[in-house]
Coordinates of C-alpha atoms and ligand atoms in Angstrom, one line a residue:
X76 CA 127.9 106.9 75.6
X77 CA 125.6 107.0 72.6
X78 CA 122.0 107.4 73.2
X79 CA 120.7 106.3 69.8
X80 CA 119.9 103.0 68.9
X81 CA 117.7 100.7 71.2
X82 CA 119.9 98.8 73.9
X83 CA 117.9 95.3 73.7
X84 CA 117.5 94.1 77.4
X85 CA 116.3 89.9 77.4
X86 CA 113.9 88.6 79.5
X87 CA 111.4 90.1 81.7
X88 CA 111.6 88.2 85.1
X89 CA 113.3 89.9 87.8
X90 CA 116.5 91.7 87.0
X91 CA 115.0 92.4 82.8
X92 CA 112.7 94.9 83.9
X93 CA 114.4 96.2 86.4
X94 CA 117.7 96.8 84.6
X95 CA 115.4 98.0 81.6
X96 CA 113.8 100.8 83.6
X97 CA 117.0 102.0 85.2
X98 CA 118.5 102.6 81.6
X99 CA 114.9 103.7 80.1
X100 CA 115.3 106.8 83.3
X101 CA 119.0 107.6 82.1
X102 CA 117.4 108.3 78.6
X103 CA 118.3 105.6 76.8
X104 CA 115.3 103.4 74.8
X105 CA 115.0 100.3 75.7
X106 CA 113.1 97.0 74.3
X107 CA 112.1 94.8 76.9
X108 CA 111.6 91.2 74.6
X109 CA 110.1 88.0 76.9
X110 CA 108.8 84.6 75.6
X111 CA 106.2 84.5 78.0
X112 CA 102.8 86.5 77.4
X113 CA 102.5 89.7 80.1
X114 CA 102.3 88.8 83.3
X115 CA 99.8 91.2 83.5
X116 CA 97.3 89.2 82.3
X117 CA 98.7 85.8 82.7
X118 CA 97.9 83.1 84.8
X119 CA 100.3 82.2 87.5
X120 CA 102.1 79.2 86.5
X121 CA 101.8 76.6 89.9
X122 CA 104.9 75.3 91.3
X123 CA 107.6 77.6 90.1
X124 CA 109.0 79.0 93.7
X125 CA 105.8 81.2 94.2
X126 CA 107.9 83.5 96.9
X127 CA 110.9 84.8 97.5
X128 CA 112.8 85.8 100.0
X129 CA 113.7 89.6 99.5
X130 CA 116.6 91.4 101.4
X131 CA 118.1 94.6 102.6
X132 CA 120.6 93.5 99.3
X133 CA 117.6 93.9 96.6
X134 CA 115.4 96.7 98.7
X135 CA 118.4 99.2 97.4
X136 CA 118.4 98.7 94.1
X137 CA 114.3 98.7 94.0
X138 CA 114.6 102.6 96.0
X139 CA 117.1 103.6 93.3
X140 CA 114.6 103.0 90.3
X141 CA 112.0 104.5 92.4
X142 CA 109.8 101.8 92.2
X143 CA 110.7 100.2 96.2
X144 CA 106.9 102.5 97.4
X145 CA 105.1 100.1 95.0
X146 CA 106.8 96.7 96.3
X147 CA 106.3 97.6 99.7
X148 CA 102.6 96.5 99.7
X149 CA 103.3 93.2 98.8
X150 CA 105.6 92.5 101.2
X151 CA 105.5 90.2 104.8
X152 CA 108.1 90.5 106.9
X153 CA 110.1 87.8 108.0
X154 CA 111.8 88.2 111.3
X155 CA 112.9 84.9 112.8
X156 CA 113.5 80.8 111.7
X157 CA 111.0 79.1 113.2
X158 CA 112.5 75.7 113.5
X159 CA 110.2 72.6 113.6
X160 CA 111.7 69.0 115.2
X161 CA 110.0 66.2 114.2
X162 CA 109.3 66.0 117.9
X163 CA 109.5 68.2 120.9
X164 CA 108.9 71.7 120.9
X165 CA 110.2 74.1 118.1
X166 CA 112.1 76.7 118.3
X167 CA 112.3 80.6 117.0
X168 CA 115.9 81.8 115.8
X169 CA 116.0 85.5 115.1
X170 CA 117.7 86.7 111.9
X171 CA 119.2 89.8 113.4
X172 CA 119.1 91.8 116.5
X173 CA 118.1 95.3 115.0
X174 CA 114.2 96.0 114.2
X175 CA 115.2 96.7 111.0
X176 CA 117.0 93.0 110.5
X177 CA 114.7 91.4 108.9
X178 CA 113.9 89.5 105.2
X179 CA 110.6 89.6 103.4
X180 CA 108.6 87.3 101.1
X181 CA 107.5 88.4 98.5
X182 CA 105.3 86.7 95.4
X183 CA 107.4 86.4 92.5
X184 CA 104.3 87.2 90.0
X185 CA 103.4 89.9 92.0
X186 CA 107.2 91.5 92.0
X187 CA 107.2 90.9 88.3
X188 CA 103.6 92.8 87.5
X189 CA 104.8 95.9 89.6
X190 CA 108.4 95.9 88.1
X191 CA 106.8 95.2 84.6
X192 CA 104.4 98.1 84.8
X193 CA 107.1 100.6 86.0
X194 CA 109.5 99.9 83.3
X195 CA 106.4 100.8 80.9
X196 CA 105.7 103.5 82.4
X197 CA 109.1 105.0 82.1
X198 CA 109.3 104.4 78.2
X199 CA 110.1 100.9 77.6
X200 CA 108.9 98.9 74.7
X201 CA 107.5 95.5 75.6
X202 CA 107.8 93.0 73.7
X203 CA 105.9 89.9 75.1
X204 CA 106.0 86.5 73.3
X205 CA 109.1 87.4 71.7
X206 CA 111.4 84.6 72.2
X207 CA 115.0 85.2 71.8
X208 CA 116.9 82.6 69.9
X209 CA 120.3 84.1 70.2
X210 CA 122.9 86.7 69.7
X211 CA 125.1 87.1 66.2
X212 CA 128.1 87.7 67.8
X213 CA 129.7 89.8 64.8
X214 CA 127.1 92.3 64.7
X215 CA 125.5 92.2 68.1
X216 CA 122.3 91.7 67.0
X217 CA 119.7 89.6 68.4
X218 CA 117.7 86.6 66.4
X219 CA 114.0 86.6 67.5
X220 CA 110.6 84.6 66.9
X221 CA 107.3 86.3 67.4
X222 CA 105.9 83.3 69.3
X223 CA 101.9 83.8 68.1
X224 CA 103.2 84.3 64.0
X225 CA 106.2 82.5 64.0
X226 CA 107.9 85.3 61.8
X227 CA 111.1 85.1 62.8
X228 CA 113.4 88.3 62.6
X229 CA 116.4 90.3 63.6
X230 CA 116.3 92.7 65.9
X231 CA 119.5 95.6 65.6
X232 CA 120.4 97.4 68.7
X233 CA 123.6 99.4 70.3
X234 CA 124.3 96.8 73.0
X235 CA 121.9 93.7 74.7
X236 CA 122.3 93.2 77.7
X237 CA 120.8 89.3 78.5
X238 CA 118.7 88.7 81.7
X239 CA 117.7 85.7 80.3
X240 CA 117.9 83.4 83.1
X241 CA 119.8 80.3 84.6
X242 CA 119.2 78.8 80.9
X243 CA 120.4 81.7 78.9
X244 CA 120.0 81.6 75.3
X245 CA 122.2 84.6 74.7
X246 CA 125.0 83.1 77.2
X247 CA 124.6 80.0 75.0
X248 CA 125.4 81.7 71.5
X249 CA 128.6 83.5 72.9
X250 CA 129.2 80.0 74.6
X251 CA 128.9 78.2 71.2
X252 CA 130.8 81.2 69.2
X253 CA 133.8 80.6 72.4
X254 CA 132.9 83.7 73.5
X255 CA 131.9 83.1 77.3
X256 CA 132.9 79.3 79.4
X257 CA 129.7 77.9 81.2
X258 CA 130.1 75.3 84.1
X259 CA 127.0 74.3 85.2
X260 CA 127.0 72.0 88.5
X261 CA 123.5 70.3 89.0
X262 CA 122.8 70.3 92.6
X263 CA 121.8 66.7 93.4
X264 CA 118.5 68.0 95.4
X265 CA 115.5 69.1 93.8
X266 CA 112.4 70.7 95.1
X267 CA 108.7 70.6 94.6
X268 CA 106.2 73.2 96.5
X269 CA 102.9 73.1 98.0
X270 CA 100.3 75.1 99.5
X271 CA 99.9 75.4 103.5
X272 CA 96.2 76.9 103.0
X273 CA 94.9 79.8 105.4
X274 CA 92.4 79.7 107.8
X275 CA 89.8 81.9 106.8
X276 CA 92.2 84.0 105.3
X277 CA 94.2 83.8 108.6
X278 CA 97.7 82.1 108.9
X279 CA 97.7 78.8 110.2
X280 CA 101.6 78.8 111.5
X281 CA 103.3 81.9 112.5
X282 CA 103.0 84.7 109.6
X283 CA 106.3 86.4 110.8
X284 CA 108.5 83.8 110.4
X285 CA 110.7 81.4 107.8
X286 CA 109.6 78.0 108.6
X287 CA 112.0 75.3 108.7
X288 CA 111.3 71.6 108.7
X289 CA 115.4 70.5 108.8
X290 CA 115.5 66.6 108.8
X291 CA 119.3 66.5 108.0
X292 CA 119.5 65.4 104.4
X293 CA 116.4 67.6 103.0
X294 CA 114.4 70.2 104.5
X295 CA 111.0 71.3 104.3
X296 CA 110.6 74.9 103.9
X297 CA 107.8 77.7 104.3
X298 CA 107.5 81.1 103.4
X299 CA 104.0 83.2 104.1
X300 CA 101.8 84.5 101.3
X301 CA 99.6 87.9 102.2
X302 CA 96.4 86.0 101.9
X303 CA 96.5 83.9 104.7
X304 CA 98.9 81.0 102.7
X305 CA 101.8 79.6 103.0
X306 CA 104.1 78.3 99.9
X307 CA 106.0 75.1 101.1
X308 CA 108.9 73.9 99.6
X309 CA 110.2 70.5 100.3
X310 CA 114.1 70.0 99.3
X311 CA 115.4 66.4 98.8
X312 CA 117.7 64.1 97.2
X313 CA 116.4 63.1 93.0
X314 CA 117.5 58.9 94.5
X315 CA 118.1 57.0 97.5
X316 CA 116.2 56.9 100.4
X317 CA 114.5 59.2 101.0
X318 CA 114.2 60.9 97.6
X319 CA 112.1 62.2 95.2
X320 CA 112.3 59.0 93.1
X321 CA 111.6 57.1 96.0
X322 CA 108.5 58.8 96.6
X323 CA 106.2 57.0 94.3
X324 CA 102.6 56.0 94.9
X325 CA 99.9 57.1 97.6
X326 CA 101.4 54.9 100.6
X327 CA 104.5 56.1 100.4
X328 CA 104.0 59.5 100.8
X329 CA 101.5 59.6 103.6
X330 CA 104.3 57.4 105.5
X331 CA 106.4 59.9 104.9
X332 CA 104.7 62.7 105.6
X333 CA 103.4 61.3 108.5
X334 CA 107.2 60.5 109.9
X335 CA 108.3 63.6 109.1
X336 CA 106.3 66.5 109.4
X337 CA 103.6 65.1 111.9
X338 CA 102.6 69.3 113.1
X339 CA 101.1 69.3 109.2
X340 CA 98.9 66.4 110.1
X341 CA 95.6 68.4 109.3
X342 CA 96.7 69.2 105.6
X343 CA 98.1 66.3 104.5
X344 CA 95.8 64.7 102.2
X345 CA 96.1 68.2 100.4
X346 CA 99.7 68.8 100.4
X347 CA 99.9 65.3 99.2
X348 CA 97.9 65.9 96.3
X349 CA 99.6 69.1 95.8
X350 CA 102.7 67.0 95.5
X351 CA 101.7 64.8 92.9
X352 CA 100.3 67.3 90.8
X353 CA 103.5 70.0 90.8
X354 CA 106.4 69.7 89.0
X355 CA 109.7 68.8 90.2
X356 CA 112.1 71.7 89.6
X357 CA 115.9 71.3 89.5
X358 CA 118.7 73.1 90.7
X359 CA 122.1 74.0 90.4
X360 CA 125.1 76.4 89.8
X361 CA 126.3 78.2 86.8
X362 CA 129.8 79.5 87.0
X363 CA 130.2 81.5 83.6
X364 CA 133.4 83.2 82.8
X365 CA 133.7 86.5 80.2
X366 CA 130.1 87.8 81.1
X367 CA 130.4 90.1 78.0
X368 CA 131.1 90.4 74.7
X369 CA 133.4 93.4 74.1
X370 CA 130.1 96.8 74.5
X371 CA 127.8 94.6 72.0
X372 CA 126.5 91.9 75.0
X373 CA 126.4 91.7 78.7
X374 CA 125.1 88.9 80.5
X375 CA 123.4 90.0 83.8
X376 CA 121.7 88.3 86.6
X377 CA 121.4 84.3 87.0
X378 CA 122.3 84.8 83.1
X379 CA 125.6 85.4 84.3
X380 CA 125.7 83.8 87.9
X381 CA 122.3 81.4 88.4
X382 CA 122.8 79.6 92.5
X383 CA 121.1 77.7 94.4
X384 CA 118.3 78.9 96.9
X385 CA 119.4 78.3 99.6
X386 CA 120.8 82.0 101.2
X387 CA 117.9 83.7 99.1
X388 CA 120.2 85.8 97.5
X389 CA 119.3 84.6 93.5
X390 CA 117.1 87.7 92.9
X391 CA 118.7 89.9 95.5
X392 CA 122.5 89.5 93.5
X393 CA 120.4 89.9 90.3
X394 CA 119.1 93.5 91.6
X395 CA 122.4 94.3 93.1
X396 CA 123.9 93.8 89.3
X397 CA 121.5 96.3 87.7
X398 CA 122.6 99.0 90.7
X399 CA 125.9 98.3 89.8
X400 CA 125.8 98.3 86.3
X401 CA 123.5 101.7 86.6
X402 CA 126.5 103.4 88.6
X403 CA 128.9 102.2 86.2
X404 CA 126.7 104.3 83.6
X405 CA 126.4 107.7 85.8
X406 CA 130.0 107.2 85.8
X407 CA 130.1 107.3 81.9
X408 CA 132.5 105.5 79.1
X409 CA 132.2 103.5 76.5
X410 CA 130.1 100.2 76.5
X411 CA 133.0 97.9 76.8
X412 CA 134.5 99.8 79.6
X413 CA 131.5 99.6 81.4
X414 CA 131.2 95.9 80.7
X415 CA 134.4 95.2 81.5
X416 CA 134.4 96.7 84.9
X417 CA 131.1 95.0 86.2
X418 CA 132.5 91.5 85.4
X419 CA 135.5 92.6 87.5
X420 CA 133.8 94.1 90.6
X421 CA 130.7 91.0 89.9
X422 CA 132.0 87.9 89.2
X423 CA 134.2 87.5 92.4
X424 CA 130.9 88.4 94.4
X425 CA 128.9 85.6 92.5
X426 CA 131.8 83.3 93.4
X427 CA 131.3 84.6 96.5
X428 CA 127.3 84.3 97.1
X429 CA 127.4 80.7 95.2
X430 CA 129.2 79.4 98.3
X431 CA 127.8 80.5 100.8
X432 CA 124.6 79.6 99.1
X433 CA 125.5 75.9 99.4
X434 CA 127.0 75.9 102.5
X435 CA 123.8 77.2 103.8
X436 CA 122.3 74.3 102.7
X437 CA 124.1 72.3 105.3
X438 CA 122.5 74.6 107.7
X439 CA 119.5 75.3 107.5
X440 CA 118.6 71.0 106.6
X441 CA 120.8 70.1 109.3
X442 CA 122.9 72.7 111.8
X443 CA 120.4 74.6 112.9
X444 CA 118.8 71.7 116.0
X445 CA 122.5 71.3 116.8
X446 CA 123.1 72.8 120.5
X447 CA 126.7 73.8 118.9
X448 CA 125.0 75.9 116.4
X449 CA 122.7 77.4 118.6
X450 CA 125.4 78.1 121.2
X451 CA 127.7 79.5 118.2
X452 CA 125.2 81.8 117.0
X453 CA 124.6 83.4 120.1
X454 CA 128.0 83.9 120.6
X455 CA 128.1 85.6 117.0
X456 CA 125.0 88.0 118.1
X457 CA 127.0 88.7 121.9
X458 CA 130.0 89.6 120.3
X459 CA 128.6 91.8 117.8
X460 CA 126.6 93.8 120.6
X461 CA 130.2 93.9 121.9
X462 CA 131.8 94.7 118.7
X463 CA 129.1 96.9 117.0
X464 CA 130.2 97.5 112.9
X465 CA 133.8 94.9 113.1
X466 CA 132.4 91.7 113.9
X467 CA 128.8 91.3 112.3
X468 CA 127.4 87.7 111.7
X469 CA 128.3 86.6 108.1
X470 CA 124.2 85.6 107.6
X471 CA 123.7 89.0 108.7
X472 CA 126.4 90.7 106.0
X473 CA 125.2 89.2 103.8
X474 CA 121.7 89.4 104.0
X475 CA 121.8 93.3 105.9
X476 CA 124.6 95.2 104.9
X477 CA 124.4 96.0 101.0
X478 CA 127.0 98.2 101.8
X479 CA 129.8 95.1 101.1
X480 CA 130.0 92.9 98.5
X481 CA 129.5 89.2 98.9
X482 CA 133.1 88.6 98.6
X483 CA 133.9 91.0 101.4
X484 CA 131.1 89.1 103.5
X485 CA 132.8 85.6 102.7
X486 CA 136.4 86.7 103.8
X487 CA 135.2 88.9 106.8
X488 CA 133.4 85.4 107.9
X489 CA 136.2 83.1 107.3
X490 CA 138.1 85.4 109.6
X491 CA 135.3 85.6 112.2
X492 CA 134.7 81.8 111.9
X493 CA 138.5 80.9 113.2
X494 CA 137.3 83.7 115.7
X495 CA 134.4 81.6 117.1
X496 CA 136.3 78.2 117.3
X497 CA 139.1 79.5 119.0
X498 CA 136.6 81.3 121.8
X499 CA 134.7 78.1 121.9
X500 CA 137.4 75.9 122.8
X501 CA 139.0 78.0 125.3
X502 CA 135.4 78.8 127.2
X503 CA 135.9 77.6 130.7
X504 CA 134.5 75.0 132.8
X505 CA 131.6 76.8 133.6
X506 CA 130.8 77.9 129.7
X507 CA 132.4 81.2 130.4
X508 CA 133.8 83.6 127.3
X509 CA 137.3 84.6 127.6
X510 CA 136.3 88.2 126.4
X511 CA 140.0 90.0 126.9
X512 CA 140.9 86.9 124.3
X513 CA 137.8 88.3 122.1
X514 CA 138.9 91.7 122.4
X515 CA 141.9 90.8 120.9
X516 CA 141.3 88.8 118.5
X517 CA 138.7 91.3 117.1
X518 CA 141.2 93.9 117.6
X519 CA 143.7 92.1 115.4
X520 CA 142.1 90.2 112.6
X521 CA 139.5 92.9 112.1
X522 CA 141.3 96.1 112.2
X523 CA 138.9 97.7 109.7
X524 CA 134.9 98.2 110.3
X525 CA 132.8 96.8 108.1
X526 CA 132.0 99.4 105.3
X527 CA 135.2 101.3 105.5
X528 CA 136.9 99.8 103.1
X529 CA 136.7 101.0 99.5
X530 CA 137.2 98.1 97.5
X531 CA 135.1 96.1 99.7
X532 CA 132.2 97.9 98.5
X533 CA 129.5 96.7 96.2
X534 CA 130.5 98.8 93.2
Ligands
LIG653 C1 113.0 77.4 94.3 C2 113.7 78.7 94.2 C3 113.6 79.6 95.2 C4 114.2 80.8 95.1 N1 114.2 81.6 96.2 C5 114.8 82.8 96.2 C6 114.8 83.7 97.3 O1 114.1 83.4 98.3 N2 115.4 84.9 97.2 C7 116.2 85.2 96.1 O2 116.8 86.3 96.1 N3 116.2 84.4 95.0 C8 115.6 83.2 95.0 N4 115.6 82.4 94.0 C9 116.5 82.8 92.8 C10 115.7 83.7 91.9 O3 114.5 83.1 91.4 C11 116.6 84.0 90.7 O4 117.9 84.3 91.1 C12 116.0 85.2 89.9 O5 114.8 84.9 89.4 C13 117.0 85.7 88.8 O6 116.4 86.7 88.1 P1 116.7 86.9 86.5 O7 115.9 88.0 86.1 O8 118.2 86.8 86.3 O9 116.1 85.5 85.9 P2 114.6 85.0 85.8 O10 113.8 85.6 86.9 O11 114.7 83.5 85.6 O12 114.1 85.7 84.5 C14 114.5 85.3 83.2 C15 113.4 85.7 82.2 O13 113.9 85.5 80.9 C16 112.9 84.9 80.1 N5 113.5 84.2 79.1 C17 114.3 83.0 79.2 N6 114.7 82.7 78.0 C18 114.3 83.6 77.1 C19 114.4 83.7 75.7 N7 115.1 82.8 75.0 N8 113.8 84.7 75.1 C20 113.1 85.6 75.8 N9 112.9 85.5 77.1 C21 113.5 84.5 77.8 C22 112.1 84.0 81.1 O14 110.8 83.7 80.7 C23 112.1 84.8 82.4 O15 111.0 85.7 82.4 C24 115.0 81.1 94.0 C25 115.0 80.3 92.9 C26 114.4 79.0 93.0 C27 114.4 78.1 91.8

C-alpha cells in the first residue's frame, strides 16, 4: 500500500484521533481536520454526555496504540448497578463475577485531550477549525472551510477515512452521489444531563457504581466524575406524560422530581436549574450500507454505525473499528481490499451492537426491579461458574470479552436465552435447577467455547 500522499482522517472526537495515530505509527502521514477549535484549549461544552462508559471492548484498541498508560488516570471504575426504587431500599447488581469485570467512566473531554495529544505526538497534522463540507466522489478529495478565514479549499489525499460522527458530512456526499444508503431511526427518548455535585470533593452516592433510577418508561442515570461529581442523565419520552415536552415551568418539575427521585431531595433546586439551562440532545440509530467508496473513502465509527446509549458501546465499537481496520493494514493490500473487508467483518457487528443497544433500554428503565430479572441473572452468573468459557452472560460478552464480535455475542445469547427459559420453567416446587437438564443443554447448543471459533472473532 502506498505510503505517499496524506490519508485525510475527519473528525477528531473519539475514533478520529485514534484511527489517525494508529496509521501515523504504521508510517503513513496523516491530517487530522475538526471543526471544533483544540480541545486542548477549549472550553467544555455543558450538557453533551460528559462521561462515558469505557469497556474491556475499547481498553484493547487504546493498549494497541500505546496510549491505554495515559487514559488509565482518568479513569473510575465501575463495578456494580446500583439500582434506586422510588421507595424501599436499593439494590447493588454486580456487572461480572471476575475482579477484572468491570466498566469505567471516563470524561469524554478528558479522553479526547489525551487521544489528541498522542496522535500529535506521533506525526499527525492538526488541523482544528477546519470544517469538512464533503467528499468529491470522483477524485476522493475532500472540500474544506477554514472556519476563522472562510477560505474555502480542497484538500487532495490517497484515501479519507471519515470519523465524522452520527451526522456525517462525508457519509452524506457519498449518500447524495448514491454512493452509501443511510437509515436513520430517531429514537423517541431524548436525554438531558445534570450535575450530582460532590461533597467537598467527596462523592455523595457510591463512587463505584452505575446509578440507575429505572421508573419503567425513562430512567435516570449516573455515572461518577474523579472530582467528587456525578454526571446525571435523565432519559425520557420527547411527548406524553411524562415527557420532556411535558416538563415545562418551575412547578412541574419539582413535582416531578419530587415523585420520582425523592433520595436526590437535597439537590434538587440545582439539578432543576441544571435542567432548564442544558440542552435536550436527541438520539437514534443510523444503519448505513456500502461504508466505503472503492480505496478513496471509508466511513468509520458512528460515521458508519451511530446507536443508541444505552449498552455503552458507541465509543467502544468506534475503537474496536480502528483495531480492526489497523490489522487489516499489517495484513497489507490495496485500499479497497482493505475497505472492503472491514465493512464485511463490521457491519454485521454494528447490526449486532445496535440491538442489543435498544433492547437494553428495556432493561435497564424497566427489568432490572423485576424479581424475574433478578432471579434470571443469577441463574446466568450460576451457570457460568458451572460452565466457565461456554455459557457467559450476553451483558458480559459483550462488554468483557473483546475477543468476539458483537454478532457472535447476539447469537451466543439468543441461544443461551432459550437456555434460561426452559431451566426456569422446569425449576421445581421448591425453586430448584434441574442441573443434569443444564448440563445438557449447554453441552448441546453450545458445543464450542467462547473464543474458539475463528470467524467469531473480532477481525
Ligand atoms: C448521551 C450519550 C451517552 C453515551 N454514552 C456512551 C458510553 O457510555 N459508552 C460508549 O462507548 N459510547 C457512548 N456514547 C456514544 C459515543 O459518544 C459515540 O459512539 C462516540 O463518540 C463515537 O465516536 P466518533 O469518533 O465516531 O464520533 P464523535 O465522537 O461524535 O466525533 C466526531 C467528530 O467529528 C467532528 N465533525 C463532525 N462533522 C465534521 C465536519 N463536517 N468537519 C470536521 N469535523 C467534523 C465533530 O466535531 C467531532 O469531534 C454515548 C453517546 C451519547 C449521545
Amino acid at each position: 500500500m502506498a505510503r505517499g500522499g496524506h490519508i485525510a482522517v475527519v473528525g477528531a472526537g473519539l475514533a478520529g484521533p485514534l484511527m489517525a495515530l494508529l496509521l501515523a505509527r504504521r508510517g503513513f502521514a496523516v491530517t487530522l481536520i475538526e471543526r471544533r477549535t483544540d480541545p486542548r484549549r477549549d472550553v467544555v461544552q455543558a450538557g453533551r454526555s460528559i462521561n462515558l462508559a469505557l469497556s474491556a471492548r475499547g481498553i484493547r484498541p487504546l493498549e494497541r496504540a500505546g496510549v491505554f498508560a495515559a487514559v488509565e488516570p482518568l479513569l473510575m471504575p465501575m463495578r456494580a448497578r446500583a439500582v434506586h426504587p422510588r421507595s424501599g431500599p436499593g439494590s447493588l447488581q454486580p456487572y461480572g463475577q471476575r475482579p477484572q469485570e468491570i466498566n469505567y467512566s471516563v470524561g469524554r473531554a478528558a479522553l479526547n485531550r489525551v487521544l489528541v495529544a498522542a496522535a500529535e505526538r506521533a506525526g499527525v497534522v492538526l488541523r482544528f477549525e477546519h470544517r469538512c463540507l464533503g467528499l468529491v466522489p470522483e477524485s476522493g478529495a475532500i472540500q474544506c472551510v477554514d472556519e476563522r478565514s472562510g477560505r474555502a479549499f480542497e484538500f487532495d489525499c490517497q484515501t479519507v477515512i471519515a470519523a465524522d460522527g452520527a451526522g456525517s458530512a462525508v457519509r452524506a456526499s457519498l449518500a447524495a452521489a448514491g454512493a452509501c444508503t443511510v437509515r436513520a431511526v430517531p429514537l423517541d427518548h431524548d436525554y438531558k444531563e445534570m450535575t450530582l455535585p460532590g461533597l467537598d470533593g467527596r462523592h455523595a452516592l457510591d463512587p463505584e457504581a452505575l446509578h440507575i433510577w429505572p421508573r419503567g418508561e425513562f430512567m435516570l442515570i449516573a455515572l461518577p466524575n474523579p472530582d467528587g461529581t456525578f454526571t446525571l442523565t435523565l432519559f425520557l419520552p420527547r411527548t406524553g406524560e411524562p415527557s420532556f415536552a411535558a416538563l415545562i415551568g418551575a412547578p412541574a418539575l419539582h413535582a416531578f422530581f419530587s415523585a420520582q427521585f425523592p433520595d436526590l431531595a437535597p439537590y434538587h433546586a440545582a439539578l432543576i436549574e441544571e435542567f432548564r439551562r442544558n440542552p435536550q440532545g436527541q438520539l437514534g440509530t443510523v444503519y448505513v450500507r456500502d461504508w466505503h467508496l472503492e480505496g478513496r473513502a471509508l466511513l468509520l465509527g458512528d460515521a458508519a454505525h451511530a446507536i443508541v446509549p444505552f449498552h455503552g458501546q458507541g465509543m467502544n465499537a468506534a475503537f474496536e473499528d480502528c483495531a480492526v481496520l489497523d490489522t487489516l493494514l499489517e495484513r497489507g493490500g490495496g485500499w479497497a481490499a482493505v475497505y472492503g473487508e472491514f465493512e464485511r467483518l463490521r457491519r454485521p457487528s454494528a447490526a449486532a451492537i445496535a440491538r442489543m443497544a435498544l433492547e437494553n433500554y428495556a432493561e435497564m428503565r424497566a427489568s432490572v426491579r423485576d424479581a424475574d430479572f433478578q432471579r434470571r441473572k443469577r441463574l446466568e452468573f450460576e451457570l457460568e461458574r458451572r460452565f466457565p468459557g461456554r455459557f457467559v452472560p450476553r451483558y458480559s460478552m459483550v462488554m468483557f470479552h473483546p475477543e468476539i464480535s458483537y454478532s457472535e455475542a447476539w447469537r451466543r445469547g439468543a441461544i443461551q436465552a432459550a437456555i434460561i427459559e426452559q431451566l426456569d420453567r422446569a425449576r421445581s416446587a421448591d425453586g430448584g435447577i434441574d442441573y443434569t437438564l443444564a448440563d445438557r443443554l449447554v453441552r448441546e447448543r453450545l458445543p464450542v467455547p467462547i473464543g474458539r471459533d475463528p470467524d467469531a472473532r473480532t477481525g
